[in-house]
DNA sequence: CCTACCGGTTCAGTCAATGAACTGATAGCG
DNA sequence: CGCTATCAGTTCATTGACTGAACCGGTAGG
């Protein structure tokens, strides 16, 4: 029988992508890696994910060439997931969050807030994640986490810069 | 206990989005709706998905305002998922498919193939899905399906145009 | 030598996915 | 009117993944 995480009968490239990044927790792990989390323990504490599941997901991401180990970080292929992660966040902000954006993203080199499609309105191009600074927005999150990683992630910082 | 499809402890808008479109099969259902599939039976036959799961996913998508019923179709909010679906496909084509694109997308009004980011290189803007024509590419799919829906989807056609 | 920390593994219980069979409503046809 | 096909589901036993808690081994510091 087909393993539930696969889509063997689907020819589409979307099915291939979802076999790698479509499992529960996987895109949240990728998001944390964009945000600068680098340690297994920190990912586990921030996501409240069972360790066994985190181990399995990181193994699959490493196997697919999306993350490297020692320390955990996104590869070039993993960094190319940024538009997808960003647009999923923006779509959720528009349709599922009540009062304004929970998190903002700005082009670090010019300070302009990014548009929905990830482009910088001032510069006209979509900056790479290394040139993006993130900080909390005006919206009220459904929960306010107080663990050290969540607190650190609320300080304005550039993407892909390890928290340390 | 938290239902496995939710991410109650995560404040991020990404978690909100994934609670709606992050479950197994959901984005493949949305893809088929973009491709013009409109009937429960056709979705079930094309995706090889258990009927009970398809019922649950469509209920959740309708509840979230992504699809309407009679017939099944994407709402405006659902159509805004196109950049995400398209970029996930393009990412999979680049990193997970061996020999060339399995499916192509062109700006219907000028015939130009879309870039990775969904923009038309000729016109400089990202066309809406109603202005996009799709057809099979040169790549070899991992499986070749012969059901009537798969055959119909291999004919060049515009997105969001019911097959019938 | 002792302790803390990191990155896991193991395990029993729970919950969702799977595939097959069944249900009911509607439409077309002779 | 009865017969058949189609559509959109529901029900159910089985399988398998997710969960939370406990345990394990290596390394660094004091």
Coordinates of C-alpha atoms (C1' of nucleotides) in Angstrom, one line a residue:
Chain A
X1 CA 0.0 0.0 0.0
X2 CA 1.1 3.5 -0.7
X3 CA 2.5 5.3 2.3
X4 CA 0.1 8.1 3.3
X5 CA 2.7 10.8 2.8
X6 CA 3.1 9.9 -0.9
X7 CA 1.0 10.5 -4.0
X8 CA 2.2 7.7 -6.2
X9 CA -0.7 7.9 -8.7
X10 CA -0.3 11.6 -9.4
X11 CA 1.9 12.7 -12.3
X12 CA 1.9 16.4 -11.4
X13 CA 5.0 18.2 -10.1
X14 CA 2.8 19.5 -7.3
X15 CA 2.5 16.0 -6.0
X16 CA 6.3 15.6 -6.0
X17 CA 6.7 18.8 -4.0
X18 CA 4.0 17.9 -1.5
X19 CA 5.7 14.5 -0.9
X20 CA 8.7 16.5 0.4
X21 CA 7.2 19.7 2.0
X22 CA 3.5 18.8 2.3
X23 CA 3.6 16.7 5.5
X24 CA 2.3 18.1 8.8
X25 CA 4.9 20.4 10.5
X26 CA 7.3 20.5 7.5
X27 CA 6.6 24.0 6.3
X28 CA 6.6 25.3 9.9
X29 CA 10.1 23.8 10.3
X30 CA 11.2 25.5 7.0
X31 CA 9.7 28.8 8.3
X32 CA 11.7 28.5 11.5
X33 CA 14.9 27.8 9.5
X34 CA 14.2 31.0 7.5
X35 CA 13.8 32.9 10.8
X36 CA 17.2 31.8 12.0
X37 CA 16.5 28.8 14.3
X38 CA 19.4 26.4 13.9
X39 CA 19.2 23.8 16.7
X40 CA 17.1 20.6 17.0
X41 CA 16.2 21.5 20.6
X42 CA 15.1 25.0 19.6
X43 CA 12.9 23.8 16.8
X44 CA 11.3 21.2 19.1
X45 CA 10.6 23.8 21.9
X46 CA 9.3 26.4 19.5
X47 CA 7.0 24.1 17.5
X48 CA 5.8 21.9 20.3
X49 CA 6.4 19.0 18.0
X50 CA 7.2 15.4 19.2
X51 CA 10.9 14.8 18.9
X52 CA 10.4 11.6 16.8
X53 CA 8.4 13.6 14.2
X54 CA 11.0 16.3 14.1
X55 CA 13.7 13.7 13.5
X56 CA 11.7 12.2 10.7
X57 CA 10.9 15.5 9.0
X58 CA 14.5 16.8 9.2
X59 CA 15.8 13.5 7.8
X60 CA 13.4 13.8 4.9
X61 CA 14.3 17.4 4.3
X62 CA 18.0 16.5 4.4
X63 CA 17.5 13.6 2.0
X64 CA 15.7 15.9 -0.4
X65 CA 18.5 18.5 -0.3
X66 CA 16.5 21.2 1.4
X67 CA 18.4 21.3 4.7
X68 CA 22.0 20.6 5.7
X69 CA 23.1 19.5 9.2
X70 CA 25.7 20.7 11.7
X71 CA 24.1 23.1 12.1
X72 CA 20.7 22.8 10.6
X73 CA 20.3 25.3 7.8
X74 CA 18.5 25.7 4.5
X75 CA 20.4 24.8 1.3
X76 CA 20.0 26.9 -1.9
X77 CA 17.1 24.6 -2.9
X78 CA 15.5 25.2 0.5
X79 CA 15.9 28.9 0.2
X80 CA 14.0 28.8 -3.1
X81 CA 11.0 27.8 -1.0
X82 CA 10.8 31.4 0.3
X83 CA 8.2 32.7 -2.1
X84 CA 5.9 29.8 -1.2
X85 CA 6.3 30.3 2.5
X86 CA 5.9 34.0 2.2
X87 CA 2.8 33.9 0.0
X88 CA 1.2 31.3 2.3
X89 CA 1.8 33.7 5.2
X90 CA 0.4 36.6 3.2
X91 CA -2.7 34.6 2.1
X92 CA -3.3 33.6 5.7
X93 CA -2.9 37.2 6.9
X94 CA -5.5 38.4 4.3
X95 CA -8.1 35.7 4.8
X96 CA -7.7 34.1 8.2
X97 CA -6.3 36.7 10.6
X98 CA -8.8 39.2 11.9
X99 CA -7.1 42.5 12.8
X100 CA -4.1 43.3 10.7
X101 CA -0.8 41.5 10.0
X102 CA 0.8 39.5 12.7
X103 CA 4.2 39.8 11.1
X104 CA 5.8 42.2 8.7
X105 CA 8.6 41.8 6.1
X106 CA 10.6 44.7 4.8
X107 CA 13.3 45.0 2.2
X108 CA 16.3 45.6 4.5
X109 CA 18.3 47.7 2.0
X110 CA 15.6 50.3 1.5
X111 CA 13.2 49.7 4.4
X112 CA 10.0 49.3 2.3
X113 CA 7.4 46.8 3.3
X114 CA 7.1 43.9 0.8
X115 CA 3.9 43.5 -1.3
X116 CA 1.7 40.5 -1.2
X117 CA 3.7 38.9 -4.0
X118 CA 7.0 39.3 -2.2
X119 CA 8.3 42.2 -4.4
X120 CA 9.7 45.5 -3.0
X121 CA 7.4 48.3 -4.3
X122 CA 10.3 50.7 -4.2
X123 CA 12.9 48.6 -6.0
X124 CA 10.5 46.7 -8.2
X125 CA 12.1 43.3 -7.7
X126 CA 11.6 40.5 -5.2
X127 CA 14.5 40.6 -2.7
X128 CA 16.2 37.3 -1.6
X129 CA 15.4 36.3 2.0
X130 CA 18.9 37.4 3.1
X131 CA 17.8 41.0 2.3
X132 CA 14.6 40.8 4.2
X133 CA 14.0 42.0 7.7
X134 CA 11.1 40.7 9.7
X135 CA 9.3 42.1 12.8
X136 CA 6.0 41.7 14.6
X137 CA 3.0 43.6 13.1
X138 CA -0.1 45.2 14.6
X139 CA -2.3 42.2 14.6
X140 CA -3.1 40.1 17.7
X141 CA -1.8 36.5 17.5
X142 CA -4.2 33.8 18.7
X143 CA -1.6 32.8 21.2
X144 CA 1.4 34.7 22.7
X145 CA 4.3 32.4 23.3
X146 CA 6.8 33.2 26.0
X147 CA 9.5 30.6 25.4
X148 CA 13.0 32.0 24.7
X149 CA 12.9 31.2 21.0
X150 CA 9.5 33.0 20.5
X151 CA 10.8 36.0 22.4
X152 CA 14.0 36.1 20.3
X153 CA 11.9 35.9 17.1
X154 CA 9.9 38.9 18.1
X155 CA 13.0 41.1 17.8
X156 CA 13.5 42.6 14.4
X157 CA 16.1 40.6 12.5
X158 CA 17.1 39.5 9.1
X159 CA 16.0 36.2 7.7
X160 CA 18.6 33.4 7.5
X161 CA 20.7 35.0 10.3
X162 CA 21.2 32.5 13.1
X163 CA 19.7 33.6 16.4
X164 CA 22.7 32.3 18.4
Chain B
X1 CA -6.0 17.3 22.8
X2 CA -5.2 19.3 19.7
X3 CA -6.6 17.8 16.6
X4 CA -3.7 16.7 14.4
X5 CA -4.7 19.0 11.6
X6 CA -4.4 22.1 13.7
X7 CA -1.4 24.1 15.0
X8 CA -3.0 25.7 18.1
X9 CA 0.3 26.8 19.7
X10 CA 1.6 28.6 16.7
X11 CA 0.9 32.4 16.3
X12 CA 2.1 32.6 12.7
X13 CA -0.3 33.2 9.8
X14 CA 1.5 30.3 8.1
X15 CA 0.0 28.0 10.7
X16 CA -3.5 29.5 10.0
X17 CA -3.1 28.8 6.3
X18 CA -1.8 25.3 6.8
X19 CA -4.7 24.5 9.0
X20 CA -6.9 25.1 5.9
X21 CA -4.8 24.0 2.9
X22 CA -2.0 22.0 4.6
X23 CA -3.8 18.7 5.0
X24 CA -3.0 15.8 2.8
X25 CA -4.8 15.9 -0.6
X26 CA -6.1 19.5 -0.1
X27 CA -3.8 21.3 -2.5
X28 CA -4.2 18.6 -5.1
X29 CA -7.9 19.2 -4.9
X30 CA -7.4 22.9 -5.3
X31 CA -5.1 22.2 -8.3
X32 CA -7.8 20.1 -9.9
X33 CA -10.3 22.9 -9.4
X34 CA -7.9 25.3 -11.1
X35 CA -7.6 22.8 -14.0
X36 CA -11.4 22.8 -14.5
X37 CA -12.6 19.7 -12.6
X38 CA -16.0 20.5 -11.1
X39 CA -17.6 17.2 -10.0
X40 CA -17.1 15.2 -6.8
X41 CA -16.9 11.9 -8.8
X42 CA -14.3 13.4 -11.2
X43 CA -12.1 14.6 -8.3
X44 CA -12.4 11.2 -6.6
X45 CA -11.5 9.3 -9.8
X46 CA -8.6 11.6 -10.8
X47 CA -7.0 11.8 -7.3
X48 CA -7.7 8.2 -6.2
X49 CA -8.7 9.6 -2.9
X50 CA -11.1 7.9 -0.5
X51 CA -14.6 9.4 -0.8
X52 CA -14.8 10.1 2.9
X53 CA -11.6 12.1 2.9
X54 CA -12.7 14.1 -0.2
X55 CA -16.0 14.9 1.5
X56 CA -14.2 16.1 4.6
X57 CA -11.7 18.2 2.6
X58 CA -14.4 19.8 0.5
X59 CA -16.4 20.6 3.6
X60 CA -13.4 22.3 5.2
X61 CA -12.6 24.3 2.0
X62 CA -16.2 25.4 1.7
X63 CA -16.3 26.4 5.4
X64 CA -13.1 28.4 4.9
X65 CA -14.6 30.2 1.8
X66 CA -12.2 28.7 -0.7
X67 CA -14.7 26.7 -2.7
X68 CA -18.4 27.0 -3.4
X69 CA -20.7 24.1 -4.2
X70 CA -23.2 23.3 -7.0
X71 CA -21.0 23.0 -8.8
X72 CA -17.7 22.9 -7.0
X73 CA -15.6 25.8 -8.0
X74 CA -12.9 28.1 -6.4
X75 CA -14.1 31.4 -4.9
X76 CA -12.1 34.6 -5.2
X77 CA -10.2 33.7 -2.0
X78 CA -9.5 30.2 -3.5
X79 CA -8.3 31.8 -6.8
X80 CA -5.7 33.8 -4.8
X81 CA -4.0 30.5 -4.0
X82 CA -2.9 30.3 -7.6
X83 CA 0.6 31.8 -7.0
X84 CA 1.2 29.3 -4.2
X85 CA 0.0 26.3 -6.3
X86 CA 2.0 27.4 -9.3
X87 CA 5.2 28.1 -7.5
X88 CA 5.0 24.7 -5.6
X89 CA 4.7 23.1 -9.1
X90 CA 7.6 25.1 -10.5
X91 CA 9.8 24.3 -7.4
X92 CA 9.0 20.6 -7.9
X93 CA 9.8 20.8 -11.6
X94 CA 13.2 22.3 -10.9
X95 CA 14.2 20.1 -8.0
X96 CA 12.3 16.8 -8.1
X97 CA 11.5 16.1 -11.8
X98 CA 14.3 14.6 -13.9
X99 CA 13.9 15.4 -17.5
X100 CA 12.2 18.7 -18.2
X101 CA 8.8 20.2 -17.2
X102 CA 5.8 17.8 -17.0
X103 CA 3.3 20.7 -17.5
X104 CA 3.6 24.1 -19.1
X105 CA 1.8 27.3 -18.4
X106 CA 1.5 30.2 -20.9
X107 CA -0.1 33.6 -20.9
X108 CA -3.1 33.0 -23.1
X109 CA -3.3 36.5 -24.5
X110 CA 0.2 36.6 -25.8
X111 CA 1.4 32.9 -25.8
X112 CA 4.5 33.4 -23.7
X113 CA 5.6 30.8 -21.3
X114 CA 5.3 32.0 -17.7
X115 CA 8.5 32.4 -15.6
X116 CA 9.2 30.6 -12.4
X117 CA 7.5 33.4 -10.4
X118 CA 4.3 33.3 -12.4
X119 CA 5.0 36.5 -14.4
X120 CA 4.7 36.8 -18.2
X121 CA 8.2 37.8 -19.5
X122 CA 6.6 39.6 -22.4
X123 CA 3.9 41.6 -20.5
X124 CA 5.9 42.0 -17.2
X125 CA 3.0 41.2 -15.0
X126 CA 1.6 38.0 -13.4
X127 CA -1.6 37.1 -15.3
X128 CA -4.6 35.8 -13.4
X129 CA -5.4 32.1 -13.7
X130 CA -8.3 32.8 -16.1
X131 CA -5.7 34.2 -18.6
X132 CA -3.4 31.1 -18.4
X133 CA -3.4 28.2 -20.7
X134 CA -1.8 24.9 -19.6
X135 CA -0.6 21.9 -21.7
X136 CA 1.7 18.9 -21.1
X137 CA 5.5 19.6 -21.3
X138 CA 8.4 17.5 -22.6
X139 CA 9.1 15.7 -19.3
X140 CA 8.1 12.1 -18.6
X141 CA 5.7 11.7 -15.7
X142 CA 6.3 9.0 -13.1
X143 CA 3.0 7.5 -14.1
X144 CA 0.7 8.0 -17.1
X145 CA -2.9 7.9 -16.1
X146 CA -5.6 6.8 -18.6
X147 CA -8.8 7.7 -16.8
X148 CA -11.0 10.2 -18.8
X149 CA -10.3 13.1 -16.5
X150 CA -6.5 12.7 -16.9
X151 CA -6.9 12.4 -20.7
X152 CA -9.1 15.6 -20.8
X153 CA -6.5 17.5 -18.6
X154 CA -3.8 16.7 -21.2
X155 CA -5.6 18.7 -23.8
X156 CA -4.4 22.3 -23.8
X157 CA -7.0 24.4 -22.0
X158 CA -7.5 27.5 -19.9
X159 CA -7.5 27.3 -16.2
X160 CA -10.8 27.7 -14.3
X161 CA -12.7 26.6 -17.5
X162 CA -15.0 23.6 -16.6
X163 CA -14.0 20.5 -18.6
X164 CA -17.4 19.0 -19.5
Chain C
dC1 C1' 33.9 13.1 38.7
dC2 C1' 29.6 15.5 38.2
dT3 C1' 26.3 18.1 35.7
dA4 C1' 24.0 20.3 31.8
dC5 C1' 23.0 20.3 27.2
dC6 C1' 22.3 18.6 22.6
dG7 C1' 20.3 15.3 19.5
dG8 C1' 18.3 11.9 19.2
dT9 C1' 15.4 6.6 20.1
dT10 C1' 11.8 3.7 22.1
dC11 C1' 7.2 2.7 23.3
dA12 C1' 2.2 2.4 24.4
dG13 C1' -2.1 4.7 23.3
dT14 C1' -4.9 7.6 20.2
dC15 C1' -6.5 9.4 16.1
dA16 C1' -6.9 9.9 11.1
dA17 C1' -6.5 7.6 6.4
dT18 C1' -7.7 3.7 3.6
dG19 C1' -10.6 0.8 0.6
dA20 C1' -14.7 -1.5 0.0
dA21 C1' -19.5 -1.8 0.5
dC22 C1' -23.7 0.6 1.0
dT23 C1' -27.4 4.6 0.6
dG24 C1' -30.4 8.0 -1.4
dA25 C1' -31.6 11.5 -4.7
dT26 C1' -32.2 12.7 -9.5
dA27 C1' -32.5 12.2 -14.6
dG28 C1' -33.2 9.8 -19.0
dC29 C1' -35.5 6.2 -21.5
dG30 C1' -38.8 2.7 -23.4
Chain D
dC1 C1' -44.6 3.4 -14.8
dG2 C1' -40.4 0.6 -14.1
dC3 C1' -35.5 0.2 -15.2
dT4 C1' -30.9 1.9 -15.3
dA5 C1' -27.1 5.1 -14.8
dT6 C1' -25.0 8.8 -12.5
dC7 C1' -23.8 11.8 -8.8
dA8 C1' -22.7 12.7 -4.1
dG9 C1' -22.1 11.1 -0.5
dT10 C1' -22.1 7.6 4.4
dT11 C1' -20.6 3.6 7.1
dC12 C1' -17.2 0.5 8.8
dA13 C1' -13.2 -2.6 9.9
dT14 C1' -8.4 -2.2 9.3
dT15 C1' -4.0 0.0 8.9
dG16 C1' -0.6 3.3 9.9
dA17 C1' 0.9 7.8 11.4
dC18 C1' 0.9 11.2 15.3
dT19 C1' 1.4 12.1 20.2
dG20 C1' 3.6 12.6 24.8
dA21 C1' 6.5 10.7 28.0
dA22 C1' 10.5 8.3 29.2
dC23 C1' 15.0 6.8 28.2
dC24 C1' 19.8 7.0 25.9
dG25 C1' 24.6 8.4 24.5
dG26 C1' 28.1 11.9 23.3
dT27 C1' 30.4 16.2 24.5
dA28 C1' 31.8 20.4 27.1
dG29 C1' 32.6 22.9 31.4
dG30 C1' 33.8 23.3 36.1

